[in-house]
CSV table of C-alpha atoms and ligand atoms in Angstrom, one decimal:
chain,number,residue,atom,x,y,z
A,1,UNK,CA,22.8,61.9,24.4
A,2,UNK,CA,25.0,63.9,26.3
A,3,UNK,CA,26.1,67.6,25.0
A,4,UNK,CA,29.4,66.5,25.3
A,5,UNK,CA,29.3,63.7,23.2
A,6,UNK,CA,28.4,59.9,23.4
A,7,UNK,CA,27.9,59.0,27.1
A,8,UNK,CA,29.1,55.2,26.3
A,9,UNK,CA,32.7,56.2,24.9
A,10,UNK,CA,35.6,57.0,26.6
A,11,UNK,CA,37.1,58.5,23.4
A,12,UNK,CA,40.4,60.6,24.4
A,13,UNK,CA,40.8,62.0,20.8
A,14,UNK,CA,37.5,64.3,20.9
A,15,UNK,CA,38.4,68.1,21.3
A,16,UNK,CA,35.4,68.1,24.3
A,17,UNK,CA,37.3,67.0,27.3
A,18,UNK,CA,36.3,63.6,29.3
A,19,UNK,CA,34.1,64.4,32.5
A,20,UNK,CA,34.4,61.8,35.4
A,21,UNK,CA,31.9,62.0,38.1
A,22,UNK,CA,30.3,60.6,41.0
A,23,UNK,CA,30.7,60.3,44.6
A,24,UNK,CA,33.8,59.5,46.7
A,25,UNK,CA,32.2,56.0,47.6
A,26,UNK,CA,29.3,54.1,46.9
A,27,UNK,CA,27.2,54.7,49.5
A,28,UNK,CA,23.7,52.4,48.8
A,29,UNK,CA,22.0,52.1,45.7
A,30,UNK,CA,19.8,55.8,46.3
A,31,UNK,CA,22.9,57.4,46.3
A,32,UNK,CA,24.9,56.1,43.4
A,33,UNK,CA,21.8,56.0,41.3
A,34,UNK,CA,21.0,59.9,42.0
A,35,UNK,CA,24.4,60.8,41.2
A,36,UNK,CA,24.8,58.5,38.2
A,37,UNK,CA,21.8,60.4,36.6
A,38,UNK,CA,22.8,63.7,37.8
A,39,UNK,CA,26.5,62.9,35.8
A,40,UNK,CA,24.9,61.7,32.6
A,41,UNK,CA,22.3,64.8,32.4
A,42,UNK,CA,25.1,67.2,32.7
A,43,UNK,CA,27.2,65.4,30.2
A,44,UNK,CA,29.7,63.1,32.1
A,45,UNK,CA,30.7,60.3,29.9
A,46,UNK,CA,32.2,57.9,33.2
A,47,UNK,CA,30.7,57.2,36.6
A,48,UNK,CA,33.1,57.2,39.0
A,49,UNK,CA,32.6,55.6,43.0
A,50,UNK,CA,34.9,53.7,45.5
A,51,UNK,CA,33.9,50.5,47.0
A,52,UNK,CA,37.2,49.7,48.8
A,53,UNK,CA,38.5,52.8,49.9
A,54,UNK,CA,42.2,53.7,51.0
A,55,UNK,CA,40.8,55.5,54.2
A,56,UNK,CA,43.6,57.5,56.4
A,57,UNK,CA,41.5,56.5,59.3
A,58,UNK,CA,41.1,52.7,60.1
A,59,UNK,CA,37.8,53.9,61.7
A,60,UNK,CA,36.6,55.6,58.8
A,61,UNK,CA,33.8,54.6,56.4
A,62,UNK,CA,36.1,51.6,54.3
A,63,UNK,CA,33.3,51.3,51.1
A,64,UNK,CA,30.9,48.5,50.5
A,65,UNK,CA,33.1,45.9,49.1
A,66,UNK,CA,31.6,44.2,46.2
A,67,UNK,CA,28.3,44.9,47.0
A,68,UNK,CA,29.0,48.3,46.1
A,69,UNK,CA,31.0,47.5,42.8
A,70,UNK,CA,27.4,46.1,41.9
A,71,UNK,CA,25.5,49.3,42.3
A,72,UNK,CA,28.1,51.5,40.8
A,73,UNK,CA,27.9,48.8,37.8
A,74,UNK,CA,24.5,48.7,38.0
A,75,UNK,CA,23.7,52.8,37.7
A,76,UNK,CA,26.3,53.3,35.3
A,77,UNK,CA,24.3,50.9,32.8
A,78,UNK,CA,21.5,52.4,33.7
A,79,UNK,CA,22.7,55.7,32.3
A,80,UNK,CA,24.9,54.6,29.6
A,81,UNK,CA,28.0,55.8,31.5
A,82,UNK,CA,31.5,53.5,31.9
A,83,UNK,CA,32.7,53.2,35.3
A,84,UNK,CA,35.5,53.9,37.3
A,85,UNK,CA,36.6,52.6,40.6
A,86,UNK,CA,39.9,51.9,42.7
A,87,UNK,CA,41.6,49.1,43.2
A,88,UNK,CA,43.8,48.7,46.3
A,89,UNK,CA,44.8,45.0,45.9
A,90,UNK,CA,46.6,43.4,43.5
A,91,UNK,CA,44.3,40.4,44.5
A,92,UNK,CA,41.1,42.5,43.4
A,93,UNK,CA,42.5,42.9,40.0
A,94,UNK,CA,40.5,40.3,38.6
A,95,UNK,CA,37.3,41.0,40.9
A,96,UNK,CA,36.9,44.9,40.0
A,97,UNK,CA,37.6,43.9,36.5
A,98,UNK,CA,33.9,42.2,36.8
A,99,UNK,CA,32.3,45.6,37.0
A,100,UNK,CA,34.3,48.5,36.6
A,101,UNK,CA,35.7,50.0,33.1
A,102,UNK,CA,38.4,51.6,34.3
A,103,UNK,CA,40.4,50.2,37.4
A,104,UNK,CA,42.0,53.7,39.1
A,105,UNK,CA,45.1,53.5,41.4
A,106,UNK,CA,45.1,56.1,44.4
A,107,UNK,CA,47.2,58.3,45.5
A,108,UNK,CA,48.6,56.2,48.3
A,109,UNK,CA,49.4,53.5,45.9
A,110,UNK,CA,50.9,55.2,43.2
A,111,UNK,CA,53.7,52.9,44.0
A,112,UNK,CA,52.4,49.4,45.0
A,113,UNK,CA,54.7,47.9,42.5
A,114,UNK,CA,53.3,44.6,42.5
A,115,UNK,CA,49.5,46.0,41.9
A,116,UNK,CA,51.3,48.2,39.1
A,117,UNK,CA,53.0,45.0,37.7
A,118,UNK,CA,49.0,43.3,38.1
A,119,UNK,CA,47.1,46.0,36.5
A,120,UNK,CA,49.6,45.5,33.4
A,121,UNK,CA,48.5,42.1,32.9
A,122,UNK,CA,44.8,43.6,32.6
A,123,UNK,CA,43.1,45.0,29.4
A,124,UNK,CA,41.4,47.9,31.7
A,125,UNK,CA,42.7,51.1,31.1
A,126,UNK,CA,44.3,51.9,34.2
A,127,UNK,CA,43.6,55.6,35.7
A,128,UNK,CA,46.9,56.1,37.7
A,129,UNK,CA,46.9,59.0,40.3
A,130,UNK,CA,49.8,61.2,41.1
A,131,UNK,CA,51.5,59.9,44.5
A,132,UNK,CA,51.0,62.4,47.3
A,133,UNK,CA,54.4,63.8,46.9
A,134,UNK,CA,55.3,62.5,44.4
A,135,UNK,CA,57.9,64.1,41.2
A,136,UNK,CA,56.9,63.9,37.3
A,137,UNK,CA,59.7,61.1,37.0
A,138,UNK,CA,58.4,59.4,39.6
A,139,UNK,CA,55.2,59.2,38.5
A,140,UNK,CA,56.1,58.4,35.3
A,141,UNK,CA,58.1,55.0,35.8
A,142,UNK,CA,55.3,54.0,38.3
A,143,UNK,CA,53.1,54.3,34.4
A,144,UNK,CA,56.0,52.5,32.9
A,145,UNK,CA,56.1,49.4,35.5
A,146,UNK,CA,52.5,49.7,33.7
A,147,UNK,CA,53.6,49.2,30.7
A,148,UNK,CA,56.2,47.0,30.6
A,149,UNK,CA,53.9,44.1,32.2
A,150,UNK,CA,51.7,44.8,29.2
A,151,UNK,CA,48.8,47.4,29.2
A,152,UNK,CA,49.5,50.7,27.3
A,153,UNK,CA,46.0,52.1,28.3
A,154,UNK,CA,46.9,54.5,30.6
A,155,UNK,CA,45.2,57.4,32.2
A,156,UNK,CA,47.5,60.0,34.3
A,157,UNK,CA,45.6,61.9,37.3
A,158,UNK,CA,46.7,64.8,38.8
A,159,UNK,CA,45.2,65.0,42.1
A,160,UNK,CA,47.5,67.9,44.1
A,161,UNK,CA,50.7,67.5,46.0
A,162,UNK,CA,51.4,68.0,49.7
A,163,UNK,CA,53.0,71.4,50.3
A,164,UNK,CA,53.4,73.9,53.2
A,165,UNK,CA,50.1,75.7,51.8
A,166,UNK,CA,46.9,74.9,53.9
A,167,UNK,CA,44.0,76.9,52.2
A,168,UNK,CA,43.6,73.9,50.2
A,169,UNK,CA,43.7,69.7,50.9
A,170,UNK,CA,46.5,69.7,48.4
A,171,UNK,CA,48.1,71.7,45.9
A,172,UNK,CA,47.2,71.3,42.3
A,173,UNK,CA,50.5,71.6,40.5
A,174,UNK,CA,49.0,72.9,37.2
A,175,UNK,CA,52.4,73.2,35.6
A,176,UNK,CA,52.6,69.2,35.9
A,177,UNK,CA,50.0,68.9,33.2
A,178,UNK,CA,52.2,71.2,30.2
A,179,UNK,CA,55.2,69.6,31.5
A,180,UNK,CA,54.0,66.1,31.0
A,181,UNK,CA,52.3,67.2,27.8
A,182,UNK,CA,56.1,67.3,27.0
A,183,UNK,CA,56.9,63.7,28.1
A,184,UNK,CA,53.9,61.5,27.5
A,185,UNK,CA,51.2,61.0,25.1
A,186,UNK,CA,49.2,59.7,27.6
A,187,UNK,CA,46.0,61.0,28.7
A,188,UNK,CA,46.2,63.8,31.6
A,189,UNK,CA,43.0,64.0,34.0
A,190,UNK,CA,42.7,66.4,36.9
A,191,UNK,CA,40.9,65.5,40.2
A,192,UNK,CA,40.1,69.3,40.9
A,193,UNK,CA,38.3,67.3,44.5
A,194,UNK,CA,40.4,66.2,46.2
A,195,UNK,CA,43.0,68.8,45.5
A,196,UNK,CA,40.4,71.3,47.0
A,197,UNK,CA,39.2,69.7,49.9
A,198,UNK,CA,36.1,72.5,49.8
A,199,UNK,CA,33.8,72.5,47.6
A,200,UNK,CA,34.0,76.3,46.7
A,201,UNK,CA,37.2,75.7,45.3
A,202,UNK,CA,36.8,72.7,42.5
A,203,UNK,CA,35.3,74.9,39.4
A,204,UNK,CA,38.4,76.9,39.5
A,205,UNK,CA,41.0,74.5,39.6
A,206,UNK,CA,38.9,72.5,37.3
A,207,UNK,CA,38.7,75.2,34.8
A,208,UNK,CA,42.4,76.0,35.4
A,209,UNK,CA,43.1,72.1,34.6
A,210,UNK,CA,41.6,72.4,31.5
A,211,UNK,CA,42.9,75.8,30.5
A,212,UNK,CA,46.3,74.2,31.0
A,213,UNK,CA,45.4,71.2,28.8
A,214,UNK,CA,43.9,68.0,30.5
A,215,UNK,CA,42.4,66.1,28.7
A,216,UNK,CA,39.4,66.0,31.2
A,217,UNK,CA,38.2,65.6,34.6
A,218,UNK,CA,37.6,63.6,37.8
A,219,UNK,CA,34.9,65.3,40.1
A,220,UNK,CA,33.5,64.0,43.2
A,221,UNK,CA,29.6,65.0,43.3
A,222,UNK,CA,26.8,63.9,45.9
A,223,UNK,CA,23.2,64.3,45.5
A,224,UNK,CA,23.2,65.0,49.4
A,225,UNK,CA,27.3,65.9,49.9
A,226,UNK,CA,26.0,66.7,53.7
A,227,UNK,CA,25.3,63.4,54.4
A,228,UNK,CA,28.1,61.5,52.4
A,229,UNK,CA,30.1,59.2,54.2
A,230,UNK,CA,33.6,60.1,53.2
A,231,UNK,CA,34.5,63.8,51.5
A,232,UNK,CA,31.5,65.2,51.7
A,233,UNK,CA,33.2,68.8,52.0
A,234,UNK,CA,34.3,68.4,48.9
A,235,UNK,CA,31.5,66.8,46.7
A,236,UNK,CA,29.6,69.3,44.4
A,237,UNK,CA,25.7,69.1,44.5
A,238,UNK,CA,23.7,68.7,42.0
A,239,UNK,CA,23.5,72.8,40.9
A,240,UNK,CA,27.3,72.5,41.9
A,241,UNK,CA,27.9,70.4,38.9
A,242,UNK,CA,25.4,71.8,37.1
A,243,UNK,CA,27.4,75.5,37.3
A,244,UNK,CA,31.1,73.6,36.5
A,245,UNK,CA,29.7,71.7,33.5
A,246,UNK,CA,28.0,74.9,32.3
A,247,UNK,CA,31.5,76.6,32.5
A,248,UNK,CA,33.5,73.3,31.3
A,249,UNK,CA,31.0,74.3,28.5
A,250,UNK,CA,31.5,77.7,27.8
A,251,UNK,CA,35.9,77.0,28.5
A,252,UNK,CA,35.7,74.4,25.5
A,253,UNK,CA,33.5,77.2,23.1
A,254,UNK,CA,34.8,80.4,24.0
A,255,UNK,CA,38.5,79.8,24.5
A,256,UNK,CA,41.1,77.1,22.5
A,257,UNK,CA,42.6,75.7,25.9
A,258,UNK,CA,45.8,73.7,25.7
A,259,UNK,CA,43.6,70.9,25.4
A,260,UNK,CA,45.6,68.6,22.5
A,261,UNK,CA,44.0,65.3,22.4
A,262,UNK,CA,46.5,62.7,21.9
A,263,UNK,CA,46.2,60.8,18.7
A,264,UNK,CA,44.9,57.1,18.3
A,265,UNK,CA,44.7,57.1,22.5
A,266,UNK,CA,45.0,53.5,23.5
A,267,UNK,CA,43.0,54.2,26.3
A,268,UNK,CA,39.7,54.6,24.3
A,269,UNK,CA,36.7,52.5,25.6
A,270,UNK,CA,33.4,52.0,23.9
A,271,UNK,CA,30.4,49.4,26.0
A,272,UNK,CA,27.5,48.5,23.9
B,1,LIG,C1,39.6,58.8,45.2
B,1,LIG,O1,39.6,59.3,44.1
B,1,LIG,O2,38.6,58.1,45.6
B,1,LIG,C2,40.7,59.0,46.1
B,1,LIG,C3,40.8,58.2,47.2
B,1,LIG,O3,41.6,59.9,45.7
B,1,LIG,P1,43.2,59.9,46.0
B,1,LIG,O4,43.7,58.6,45.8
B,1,LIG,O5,43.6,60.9,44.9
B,1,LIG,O6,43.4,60.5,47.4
B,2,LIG,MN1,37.3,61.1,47.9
């Protein structure tokens, strides 16, 4: 059982935020089984890898396809975790739905309006990331084109925006999640990873996500981050997670973050 609560719920109406975690991509089935036990001992509730990635570089590592979607499925039953992945494609809708929990929209495709329009027509709660550079009320009717073609569930990401600032990959805009507290009853996530870009930074703006209310978190973590394929600078190992969920801890007990679950969350999830 994980301290956090029951590892096969994604239950958005506990007062213990939602922990998301695994690696970038699924790399082979060593890998995403390593890290799928190393998220449900420290209390993750949802296994998260990509199999088709949105890669900047056409040269870059791409994911496994649906070979990978099979591990990721297959080490998240495993350990009684749901899982997450991304789906670039309105064409994989269907495919992704096979295996994964939650189908997640990246950053880059915050506004593919016909995948939005796709992922409305599914019953999988839909984790939507922020768009690069992208406003609240931008993000917010990309959630609605959600919505309107039929699926409520849905899980807002903030990831970090592009700004002049280079000491991190992006620029978590902590003042997005209070705002959109304001504006939405929909779940808030933070991606404290990819916002970072290093390592050394992700338990603070993880921590500061919660402090300022999310409802949980999206962590990249490796069991070998020096050999990953894709963000490995970024992946916590295994006494990096460790540390953060320790902390994620001791936030929840010592302190009454912002963190106000929503009520009756459409988004909740329970596999059996
Ligand atoms: C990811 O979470 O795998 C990812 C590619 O992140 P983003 O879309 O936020 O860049
Ligand atoms: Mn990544």
């Amino acid at each position: 059982m994980s301290p956090l609560g029951n590892p096969r719920m994604l239950d958005f109406d506990r007062p213990e935020p939602v922990i998301m975690a695994g690696p970038c991509a699924v790399e082979d089935e060593d890998q995403i089984t390593e890290a799928a036990e190393l998220a449900a001992r420290h209390g993750a509730q949802v296994l998260r890898g990509g199999a088709f990635k949105p890669r900047t570089s056409p040269y870059s590592f791409q994911g496994l396809g649906e070979p990978g979607l099979r591990l990721l499925r297959r080490a998240a039953d495993r350990y009684h975790l749901l899982a997450v992945t991304e789906v670039l494609d309105p064409a994989q809708v269907e495919q992704v739905s096979r295996y994964a929990d939650i189908l997640q929209v990246g950053a880059r495709s915050m506004q593919n309006f016909p995948l939005l329009r796709a992922l409305g027509r599914s019953d999988r709660p839909v984790l939507l990331k922020r768009g690069l550079a992208a406003t609240l009320d931008e993000w917010l009717m990309a959630a609605e084109h959600i919505r309107v073609a039929g699926n409520e569930r849905i899980i807002l990401c903030e990831r970090g925006v592009r700004t002049f600032l280079d000491h991190t990959r992006f620029t978590l805009d902590v003042g997005a999640i209070p705002a959109l507290k304001e504006r939405t009853d929909a779940p808030i996530i933070v991606d404290p990873s990819h916002a970072a870009g290093k390592r050394n930074l992700v338990a603070p703006l993880a921590l500061a996500g919660l402090a300022a209310g999310a409802d949980g978190l999206l962590v990249e973590i490796h069991p070998r981050p020096e050999a990953a394929l894709s963000d490995g600078a970024q992946a916590l190992d295994a006494d990096g997670f460790a540390s953060l969920m320790a902390a994620v801890r001791t936030l929840c007990r010592n302190s009454a973050p912002g963190h106000s679950a929503p009520t009756a969350s459409p988004c909740a999830v329970s596999r059996t």
